[in-house]
Coordinates of C-alpha atoms and ligand atoms in Angstrom, one line a residue:
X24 CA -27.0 271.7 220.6
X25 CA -28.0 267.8 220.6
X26 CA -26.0 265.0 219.5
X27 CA -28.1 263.0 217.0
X28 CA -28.8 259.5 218.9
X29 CA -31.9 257.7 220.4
X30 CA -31.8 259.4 223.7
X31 CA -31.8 263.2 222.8
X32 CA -34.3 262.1 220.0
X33 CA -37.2 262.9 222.5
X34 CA -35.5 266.1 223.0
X35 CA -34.9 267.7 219.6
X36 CA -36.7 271.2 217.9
X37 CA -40.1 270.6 216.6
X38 CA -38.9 271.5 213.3
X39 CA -37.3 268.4 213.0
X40 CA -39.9 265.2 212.2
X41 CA -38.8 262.0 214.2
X42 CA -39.7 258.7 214.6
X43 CA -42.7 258.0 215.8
X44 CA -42.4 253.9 216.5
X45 CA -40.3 252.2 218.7
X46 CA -36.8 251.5 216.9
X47 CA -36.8 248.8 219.9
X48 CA -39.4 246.5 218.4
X49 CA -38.1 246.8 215.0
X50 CA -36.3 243.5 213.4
X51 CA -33.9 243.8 209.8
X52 CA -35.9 242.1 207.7
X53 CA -33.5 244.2 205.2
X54 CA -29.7 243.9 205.0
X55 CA -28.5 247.0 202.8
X56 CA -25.1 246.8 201.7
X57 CA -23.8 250.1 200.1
X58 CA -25.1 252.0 202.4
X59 CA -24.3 255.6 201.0
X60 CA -26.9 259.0 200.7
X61 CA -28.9 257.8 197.9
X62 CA -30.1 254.7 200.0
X63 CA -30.5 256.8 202.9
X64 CA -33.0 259.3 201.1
X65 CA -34.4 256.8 199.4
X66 CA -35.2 253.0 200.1
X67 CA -34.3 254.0 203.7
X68 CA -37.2 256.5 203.5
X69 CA -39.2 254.2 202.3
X70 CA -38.7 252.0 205.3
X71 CA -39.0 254.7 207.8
X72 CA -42.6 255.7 206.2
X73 CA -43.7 252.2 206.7
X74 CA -42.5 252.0 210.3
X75 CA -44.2 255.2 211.2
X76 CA -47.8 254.1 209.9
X77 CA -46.9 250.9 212.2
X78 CA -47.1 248.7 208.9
X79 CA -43.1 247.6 208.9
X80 CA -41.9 246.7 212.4
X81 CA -40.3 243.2 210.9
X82 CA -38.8 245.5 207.4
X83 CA -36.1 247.7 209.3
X84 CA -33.0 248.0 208.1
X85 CA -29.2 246.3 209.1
X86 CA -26.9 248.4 206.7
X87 CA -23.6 247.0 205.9
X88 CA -20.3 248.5 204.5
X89 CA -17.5 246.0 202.6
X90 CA -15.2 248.3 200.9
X91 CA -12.4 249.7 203.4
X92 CA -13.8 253.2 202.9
X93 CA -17.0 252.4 204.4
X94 CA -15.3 252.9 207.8
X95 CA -16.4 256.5 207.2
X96 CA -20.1 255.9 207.0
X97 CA -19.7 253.6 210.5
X98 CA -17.9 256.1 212.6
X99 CA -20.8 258.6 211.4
X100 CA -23.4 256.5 212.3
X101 CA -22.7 254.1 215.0
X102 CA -22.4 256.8 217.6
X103 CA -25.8 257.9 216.2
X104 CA -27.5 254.6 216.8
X105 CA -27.9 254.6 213.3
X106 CA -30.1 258.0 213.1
X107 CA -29.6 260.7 210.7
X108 CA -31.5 263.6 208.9
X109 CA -32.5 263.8 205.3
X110 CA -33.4 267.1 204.6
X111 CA -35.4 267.8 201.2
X112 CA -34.4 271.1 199.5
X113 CA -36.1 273.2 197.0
X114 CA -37.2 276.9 196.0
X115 CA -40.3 276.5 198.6
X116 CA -37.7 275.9 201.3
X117 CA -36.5 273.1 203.5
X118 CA -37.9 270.3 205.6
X119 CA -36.3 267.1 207.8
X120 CA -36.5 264.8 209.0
X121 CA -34.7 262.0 211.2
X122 CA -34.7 258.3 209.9
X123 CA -35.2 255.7 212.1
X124 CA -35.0 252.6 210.1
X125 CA -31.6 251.3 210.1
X126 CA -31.2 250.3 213.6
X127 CA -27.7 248.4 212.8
X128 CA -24.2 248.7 210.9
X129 CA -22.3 246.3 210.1
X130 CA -18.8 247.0 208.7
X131 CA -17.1 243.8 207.1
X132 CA -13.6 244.9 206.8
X133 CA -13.6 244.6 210.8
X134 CA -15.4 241.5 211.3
X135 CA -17.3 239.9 207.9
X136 CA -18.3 236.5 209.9
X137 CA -20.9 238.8 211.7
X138 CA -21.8 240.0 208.1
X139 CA -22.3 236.5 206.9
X140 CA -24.1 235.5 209.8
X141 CA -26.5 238.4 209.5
X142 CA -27.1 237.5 206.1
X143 CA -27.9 234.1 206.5
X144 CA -30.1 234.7 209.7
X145 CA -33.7 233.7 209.4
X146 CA -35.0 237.7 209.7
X147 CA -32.9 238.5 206.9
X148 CA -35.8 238.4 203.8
X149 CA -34.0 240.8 201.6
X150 CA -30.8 241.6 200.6
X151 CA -30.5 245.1 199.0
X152 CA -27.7 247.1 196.8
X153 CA -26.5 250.1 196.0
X154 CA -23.1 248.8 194.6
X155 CA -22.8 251.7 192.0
X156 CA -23.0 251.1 188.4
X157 CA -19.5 249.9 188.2
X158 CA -20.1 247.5 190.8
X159 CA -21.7 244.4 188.8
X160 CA -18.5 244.0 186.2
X161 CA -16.0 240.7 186.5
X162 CA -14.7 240.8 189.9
X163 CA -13.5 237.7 191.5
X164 CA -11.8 238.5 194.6
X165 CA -13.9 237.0 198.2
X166 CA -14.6 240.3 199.4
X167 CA -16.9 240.8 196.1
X168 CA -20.0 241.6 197.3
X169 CA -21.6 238.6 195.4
X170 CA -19.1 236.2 196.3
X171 CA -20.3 237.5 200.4
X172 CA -24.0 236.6 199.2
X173 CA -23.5 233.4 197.7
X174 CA -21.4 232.3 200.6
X175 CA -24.7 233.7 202.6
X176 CA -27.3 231.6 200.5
X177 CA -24.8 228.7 201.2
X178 CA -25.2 228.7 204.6
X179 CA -28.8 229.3 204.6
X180 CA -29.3 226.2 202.2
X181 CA -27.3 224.1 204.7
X182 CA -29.2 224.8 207.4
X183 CA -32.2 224.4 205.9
X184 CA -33.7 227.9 206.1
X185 CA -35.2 230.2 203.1
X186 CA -33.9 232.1 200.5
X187 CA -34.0 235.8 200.6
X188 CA -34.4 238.3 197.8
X189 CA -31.6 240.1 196.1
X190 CA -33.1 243.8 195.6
X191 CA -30.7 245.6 193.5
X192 CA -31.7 249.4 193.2
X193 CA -28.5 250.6 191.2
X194 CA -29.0 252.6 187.5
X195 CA -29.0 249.7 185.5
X196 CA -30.9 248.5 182.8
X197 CA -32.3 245.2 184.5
X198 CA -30.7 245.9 187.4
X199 CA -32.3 242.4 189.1
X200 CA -31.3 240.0 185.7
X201 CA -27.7 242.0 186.2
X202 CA -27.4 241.2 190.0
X203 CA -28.3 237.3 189.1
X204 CA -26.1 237.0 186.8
X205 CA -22.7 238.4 188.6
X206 CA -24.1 236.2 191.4
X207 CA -24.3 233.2 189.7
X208 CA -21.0 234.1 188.2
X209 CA -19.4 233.6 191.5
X210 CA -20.4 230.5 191.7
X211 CA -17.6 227.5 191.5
X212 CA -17.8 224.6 189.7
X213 CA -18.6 222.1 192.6
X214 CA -21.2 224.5 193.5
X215 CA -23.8 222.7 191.1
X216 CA -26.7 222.0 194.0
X217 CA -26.3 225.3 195.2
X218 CA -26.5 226.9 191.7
X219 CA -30.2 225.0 191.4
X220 CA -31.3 226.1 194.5
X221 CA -30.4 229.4 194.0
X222 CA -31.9 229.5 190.5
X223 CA -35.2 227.7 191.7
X224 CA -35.3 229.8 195.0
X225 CA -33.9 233.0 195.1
X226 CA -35.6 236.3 193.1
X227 CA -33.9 239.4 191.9
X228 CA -36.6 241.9 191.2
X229 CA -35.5 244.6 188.9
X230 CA -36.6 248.2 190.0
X231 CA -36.5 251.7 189.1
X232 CA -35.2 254.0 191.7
X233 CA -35.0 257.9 192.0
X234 CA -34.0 260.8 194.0
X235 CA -31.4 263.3 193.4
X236 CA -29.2 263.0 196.3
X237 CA -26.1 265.0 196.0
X238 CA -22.8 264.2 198.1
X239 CA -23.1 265.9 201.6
X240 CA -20.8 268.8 202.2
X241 CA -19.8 270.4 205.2
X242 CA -22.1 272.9 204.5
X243 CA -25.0 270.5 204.9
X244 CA -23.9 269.9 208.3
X245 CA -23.6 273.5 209.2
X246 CA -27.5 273.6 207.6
X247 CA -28.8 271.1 210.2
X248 CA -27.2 272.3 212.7
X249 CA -28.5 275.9 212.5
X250 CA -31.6 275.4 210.9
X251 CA -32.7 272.1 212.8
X252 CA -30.5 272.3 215.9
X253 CA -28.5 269.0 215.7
X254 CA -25.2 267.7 215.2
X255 CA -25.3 265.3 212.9
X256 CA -21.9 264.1 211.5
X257 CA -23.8 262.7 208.1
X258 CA -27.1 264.2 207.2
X259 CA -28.2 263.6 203.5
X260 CA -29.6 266.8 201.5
X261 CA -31.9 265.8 198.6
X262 CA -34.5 266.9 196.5
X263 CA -38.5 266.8 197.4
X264 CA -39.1 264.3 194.3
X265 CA -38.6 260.6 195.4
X266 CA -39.7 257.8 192.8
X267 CA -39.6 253.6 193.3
X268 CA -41.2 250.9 190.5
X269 CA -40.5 247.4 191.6
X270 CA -41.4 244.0 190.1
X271 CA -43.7 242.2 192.5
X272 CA -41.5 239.1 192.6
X273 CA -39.7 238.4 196.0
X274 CA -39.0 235.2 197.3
X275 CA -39.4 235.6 200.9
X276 CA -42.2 238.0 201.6
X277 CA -41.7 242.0 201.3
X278 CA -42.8 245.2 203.3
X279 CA -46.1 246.1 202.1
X280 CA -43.9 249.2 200.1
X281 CA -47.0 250.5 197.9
X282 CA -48.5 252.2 201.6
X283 CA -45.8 254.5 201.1
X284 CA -46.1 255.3 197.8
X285 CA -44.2 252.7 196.2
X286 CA -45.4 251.2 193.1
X287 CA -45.2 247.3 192.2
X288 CA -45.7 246.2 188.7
X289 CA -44.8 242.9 186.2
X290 CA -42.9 244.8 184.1
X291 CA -40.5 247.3 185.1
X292 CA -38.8 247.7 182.0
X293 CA -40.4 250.6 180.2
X294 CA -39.7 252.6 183.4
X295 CA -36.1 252.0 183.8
X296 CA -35.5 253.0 180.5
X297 CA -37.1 255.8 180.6
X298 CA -35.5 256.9 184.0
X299 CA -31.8 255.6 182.4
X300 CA -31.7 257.1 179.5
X301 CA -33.7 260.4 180.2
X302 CA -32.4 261.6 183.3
X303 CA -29.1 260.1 184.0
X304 CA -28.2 260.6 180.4
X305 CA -29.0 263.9 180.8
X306 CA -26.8 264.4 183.7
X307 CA -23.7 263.1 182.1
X308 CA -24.5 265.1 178.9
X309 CA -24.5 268.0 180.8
X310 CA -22.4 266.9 182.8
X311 CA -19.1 266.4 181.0
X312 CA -19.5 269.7 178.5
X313 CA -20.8 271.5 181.5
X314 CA -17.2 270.9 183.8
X315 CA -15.7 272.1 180.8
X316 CA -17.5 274.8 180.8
X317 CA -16.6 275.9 184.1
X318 CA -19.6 275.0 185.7
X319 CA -19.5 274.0 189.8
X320 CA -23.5 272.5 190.1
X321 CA -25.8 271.2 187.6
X322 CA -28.9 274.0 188.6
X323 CA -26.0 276.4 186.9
X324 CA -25.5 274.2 183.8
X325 CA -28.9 273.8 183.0
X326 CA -30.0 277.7 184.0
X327 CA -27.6 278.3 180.8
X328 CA -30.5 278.3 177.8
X329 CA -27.9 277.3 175.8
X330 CA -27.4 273.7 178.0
X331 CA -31.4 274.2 178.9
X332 CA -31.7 274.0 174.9
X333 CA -29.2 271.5 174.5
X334 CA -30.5 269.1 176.8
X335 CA -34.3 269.4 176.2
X336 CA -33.3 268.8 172.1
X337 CA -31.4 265.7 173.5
X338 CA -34.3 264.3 175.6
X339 CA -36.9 265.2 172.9
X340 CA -35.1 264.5 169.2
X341 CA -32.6 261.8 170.0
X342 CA -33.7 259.5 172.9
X343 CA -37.4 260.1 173.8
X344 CA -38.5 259.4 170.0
X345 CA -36.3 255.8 170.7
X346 CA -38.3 255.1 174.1
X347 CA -41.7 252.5 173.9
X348 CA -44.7 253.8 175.4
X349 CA -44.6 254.1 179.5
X350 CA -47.7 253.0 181.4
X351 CA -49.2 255.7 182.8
X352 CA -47.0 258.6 181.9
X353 CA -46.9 261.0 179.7
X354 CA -43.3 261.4 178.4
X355 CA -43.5 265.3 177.3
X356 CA -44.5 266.1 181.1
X357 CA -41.7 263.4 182.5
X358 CA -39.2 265.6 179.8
X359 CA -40.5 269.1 182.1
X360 CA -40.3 267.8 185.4
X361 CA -37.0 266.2 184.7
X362 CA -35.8 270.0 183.7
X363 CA -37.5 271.5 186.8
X364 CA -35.6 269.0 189.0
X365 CA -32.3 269.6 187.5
X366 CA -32.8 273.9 188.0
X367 CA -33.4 272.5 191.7
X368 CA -30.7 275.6 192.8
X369 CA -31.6 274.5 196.7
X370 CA -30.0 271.4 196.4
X371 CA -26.6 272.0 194.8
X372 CA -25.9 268.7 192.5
X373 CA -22.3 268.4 192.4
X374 CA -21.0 268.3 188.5
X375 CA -18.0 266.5 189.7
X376 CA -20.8 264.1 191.1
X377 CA -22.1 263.6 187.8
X378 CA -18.5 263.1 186.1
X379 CA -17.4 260.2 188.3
X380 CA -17.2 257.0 186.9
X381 CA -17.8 257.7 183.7
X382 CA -16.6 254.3 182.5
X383 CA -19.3 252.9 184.2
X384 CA -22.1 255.6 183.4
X385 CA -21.6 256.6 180.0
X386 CA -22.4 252.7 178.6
X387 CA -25.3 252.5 180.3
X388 CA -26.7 255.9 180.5
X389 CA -25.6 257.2 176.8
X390 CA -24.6 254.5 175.0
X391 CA -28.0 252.5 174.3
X392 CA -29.9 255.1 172.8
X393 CA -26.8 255.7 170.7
X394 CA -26.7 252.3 169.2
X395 CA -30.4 252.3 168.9
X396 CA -30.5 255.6 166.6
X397 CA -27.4 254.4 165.0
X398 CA -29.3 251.3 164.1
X399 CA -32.7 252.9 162.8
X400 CA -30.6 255.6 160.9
X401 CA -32.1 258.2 163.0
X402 CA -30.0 261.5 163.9
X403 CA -27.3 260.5 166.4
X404 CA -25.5 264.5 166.5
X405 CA -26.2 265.4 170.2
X406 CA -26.2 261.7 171.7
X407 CA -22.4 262.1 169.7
X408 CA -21.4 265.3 171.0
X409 CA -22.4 264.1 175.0
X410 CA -19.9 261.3 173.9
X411 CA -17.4 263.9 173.0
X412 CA -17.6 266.0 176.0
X413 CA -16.7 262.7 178.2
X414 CA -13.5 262.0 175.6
X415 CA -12.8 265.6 176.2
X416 CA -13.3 265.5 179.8
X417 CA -11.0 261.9 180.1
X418 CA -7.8 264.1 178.9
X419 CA -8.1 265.6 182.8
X420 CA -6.9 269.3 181.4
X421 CA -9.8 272.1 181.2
X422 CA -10.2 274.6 178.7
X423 CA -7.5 276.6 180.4
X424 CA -5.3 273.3 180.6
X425 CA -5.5 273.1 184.6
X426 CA -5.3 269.6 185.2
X427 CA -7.9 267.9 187.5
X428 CA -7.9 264.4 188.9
X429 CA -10.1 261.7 187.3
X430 CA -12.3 259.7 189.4
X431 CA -12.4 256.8 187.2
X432 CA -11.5 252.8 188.2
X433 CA -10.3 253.2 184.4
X434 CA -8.4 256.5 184.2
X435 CA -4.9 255.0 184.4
X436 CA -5.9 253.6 180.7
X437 CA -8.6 256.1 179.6
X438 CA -6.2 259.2 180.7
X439 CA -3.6 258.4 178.5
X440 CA -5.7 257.6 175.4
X441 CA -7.4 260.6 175.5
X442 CA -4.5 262.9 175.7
X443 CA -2.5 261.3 172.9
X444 CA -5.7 261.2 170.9
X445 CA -7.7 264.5 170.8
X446 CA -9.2 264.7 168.2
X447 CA -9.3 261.0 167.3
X448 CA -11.6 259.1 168.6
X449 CA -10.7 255.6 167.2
X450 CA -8.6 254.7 170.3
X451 CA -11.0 255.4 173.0
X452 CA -13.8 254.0 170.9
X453 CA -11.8 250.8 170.1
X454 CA -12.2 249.8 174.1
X455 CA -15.0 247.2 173.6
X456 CA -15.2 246.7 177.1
X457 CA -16.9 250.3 177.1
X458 CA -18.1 250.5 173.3
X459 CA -18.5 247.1 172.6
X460 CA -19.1 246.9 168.8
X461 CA -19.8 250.8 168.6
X462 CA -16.4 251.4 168.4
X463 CA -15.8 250.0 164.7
X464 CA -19.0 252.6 163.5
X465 CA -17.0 254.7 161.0
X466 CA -20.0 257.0 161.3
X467 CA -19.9 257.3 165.0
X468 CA -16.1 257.8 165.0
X469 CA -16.6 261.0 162.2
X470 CA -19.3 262.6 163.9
X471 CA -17.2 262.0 167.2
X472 CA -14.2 262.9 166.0
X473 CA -15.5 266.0 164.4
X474 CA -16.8 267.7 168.1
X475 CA -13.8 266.7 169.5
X476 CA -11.9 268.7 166.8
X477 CA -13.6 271.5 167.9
X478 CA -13.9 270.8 171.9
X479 CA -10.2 271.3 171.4
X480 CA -10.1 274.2 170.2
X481 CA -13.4 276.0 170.5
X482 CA -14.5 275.0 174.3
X483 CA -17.4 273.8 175.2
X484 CA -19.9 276.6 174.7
X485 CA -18.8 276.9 171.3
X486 CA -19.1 273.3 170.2
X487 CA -22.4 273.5 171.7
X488 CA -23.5 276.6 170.2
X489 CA -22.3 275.8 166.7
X490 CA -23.9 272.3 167.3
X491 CA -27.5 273.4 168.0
X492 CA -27.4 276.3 165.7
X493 CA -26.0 273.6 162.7
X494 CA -29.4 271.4 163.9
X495 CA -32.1 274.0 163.0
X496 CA -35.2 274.8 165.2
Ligands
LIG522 C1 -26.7 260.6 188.5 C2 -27.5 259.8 189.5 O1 -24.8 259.3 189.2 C3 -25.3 260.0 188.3 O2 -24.6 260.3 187.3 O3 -27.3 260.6 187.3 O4 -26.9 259.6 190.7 C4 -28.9 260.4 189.7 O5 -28.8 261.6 190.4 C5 -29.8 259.5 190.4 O6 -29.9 258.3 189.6 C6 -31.2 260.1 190.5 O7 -32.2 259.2 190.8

């Protein structure tokens, strides 16, 4: 059995694809901070394609942790020179392959002037994110990740040296406007030279990112170990399907992305919506009513016809009919593959996944569309009762009234709420910071109000049921 690292590289089963440049001659042109699965399977790909058609050698990738629990993700892959296996997973069986193109990591809690310095070193050309939804909100304390950049463009304006681009690839609607402005919200008042440079220099593409990348389990490790022969103490499991639409608007040059299947564009809106509010709505639909359900993995949950129905009426009635045209894709066919990739059974989604953060994921995955059919007086009924299944979900007891722990920045407040609520809605939706001026829709807070009546006592599959019988077709 090999150890994952670049010596016994040369040495590993053919099965496993490695790669094929020399990781000595590549330079970080990328700093990642965030670095969890879903960069590694993604934007790490990405890089690792690049490298191996010898078009990247100055794009690899220095990833960086900040958060305390990052120490994790270090100890995994120090000792590994940074390599690890993504293995894709579906029906027609399993491939992987090791990823070369993080050839650094950098954990801040240990020793952030290297992390500064790093940022603010000439190679560094972009800085990317995968902060999490959540991760963009009012924060002021130094160790924010946007208080560590703007300290970073500080420096680099000092000395005289270029900007670099802030690539956010979080599930945000304008996920690059969203990154500028928490940035330039860390800024101080004296800072006023800085704040024009940074607003005259540095770029914050928006972009649409996708794979389904599920948490790694110790099963995953057994997977590589006795499918592809190596120990490797983080692989990343994820499905075949891997998407990435990016505005063409970087300040300091970028890795020629579109060679490996990228696709650059002016306006990335259309497609972020789309992505947002189609697929990760659908998860948390599903996702909320489906835990209460019983359900373990989302392949389960949407193998039920009654969720299958549920969530193909959602995608087609409520938000699809809300969504402007999409260059270049035909939203029916987006709507199938969508359901094909969540029946993914090979890749096991996690539901508890799906349910984390909610605080963070319901306002921007469910909530638009929401206001939007609210506002053109269009049929709102299973956009509600997605709603319902997270107020449900918040009062952490099942159907059976097991308790479970809430992994939720907000469950101290939410918890609480929802359990002296139930049925009542008003309180939950009166927390603008989630709801903003949804909360004081009388309409919204009936129809809510009404599912959670019956989440309570029904359950889940009979809310549903009654729900998409009541809606005809
Ligand atoms: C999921 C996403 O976190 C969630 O709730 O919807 O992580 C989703 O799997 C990815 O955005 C897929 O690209």
């Amino acid at each position: 059995m090999s150890t994952l690292n670049n010596l016994s590289l040369f040495s590993l089963s053919s099965t496993l694809a490695v790669p094929r440049y020399d990781r000595h001659a590549v330079t970080h042109g990328i700093v990642h901070i965030g670095v969890g699965g879903f960069h590694r399977a993604h934007e790490a790909v990405y890089i690792d394609d690049l490298l191996n058609l010898g078009k990247g050698e100055g794009w690899g990738i220095c990833g960086v942790g900040i958060r305390p629990a990052d120490s994790a993700m270090r100890d995994a892959l120090v000792p590994q020179d940074c390599l690890y296996t993504v293995v894709t997973r579906d029906a027609a069986g399993d491939t992987a392959r090791v990823i070369g193109a993080m050839t650094q990591y950098l954990f801040g809690p240990d020793d952030p002037e290297s992390v500064l310095e790093t940022l603010a070193a000439l190679e560094t050309r972009i800085v990317s994110l995968t902060i999490t939804e959540g991760g963009y909100g009012v924060d002021t304390s130094p160790q924010n990740v946007f208080g560590i950049l703007v300290e970073a463009l500080r420096r680099r304006r000092k000395r005289g040296l270029p900007p670099f681009t802030v690539l956010s690839c979080d599930n945000l609607q304008s996920n690059g406007d969203t990154a500028r402005a928490a940035l330039l919200g860390h800024l101080r008042k004296g800072d006023s030279q800085l704040r024009a440079w940074i607003e005259a220099n540095v770029t914050f593409p928006n972009c649409m990112v996708d794979r389904i990348t599920p948490q790694t389990t110790d099963a995953d490790r057994l997977l590589v170990r006795q499918e592809f022969g190596v120990e490797d103490a983080w692989p990343v499991v994820c499905e075949p399907f891997l998407q990435w639409i990016i505005e063409d608007n970087f300040a300091n040059g970028r890795p020629p992305l579109e060679l490996a299947g990228a696709q650059f564009t002016s306006d990335v809106h259309p497609y972020e919506m789309m992505k947002i509010r189609l697929l990760n709505a659908s998860h948390s639909a599903m996702g909320y009513l489906g835990f209460l359900a019983g359900f373990e993995y989302i392949h389960e949950i949407i193998a039920a016809p009654l969720f299958f129905d549920f969530i193909r009426r959602l995608m087609d009635e409520e938000i699809t009919p809300l969504l402007a045209p999409v260059p270049g894709i035909d939203l029916a066919d987006y709507q199938r593959t969508l359901l094909t990739r969540f029946a993914n059974p090979a890749i096991k989604d996690q539901v508890t996944r799906i349910c984390l953060d909610g605080s963070s994921k319901v306002p921007k995955f469910l909530l638009p569309s929401l206001q939007e059919a609210l506002a053109a007086g269009r049929s709102t009924r299973l956009l509600s009762l997605a709603v319902a299944g997270w107020m449900r979900y918040l009062a952490g007891l099942d159907e059976k009234n097991v308790p479970y722990v809430l992994n939720d920045p907000l469950a101290d407040r939410l918890q609480p709420l929802a359990r002296e609520s139930k049925a009542d809605p008003r309180p939950l939706l009166g927390q603008t910071q989630i709801f903003g001026d949804l909360g004081e829709s009388e309409v919204l807070a009936a129809e809510i109000g009404g599912f959670l009546l019956q989440l309570y006592s029904a359950g889940s599959i009979a809310t549903l049921t009654d729900a998409l019988a009541r809606e005809g077709k």
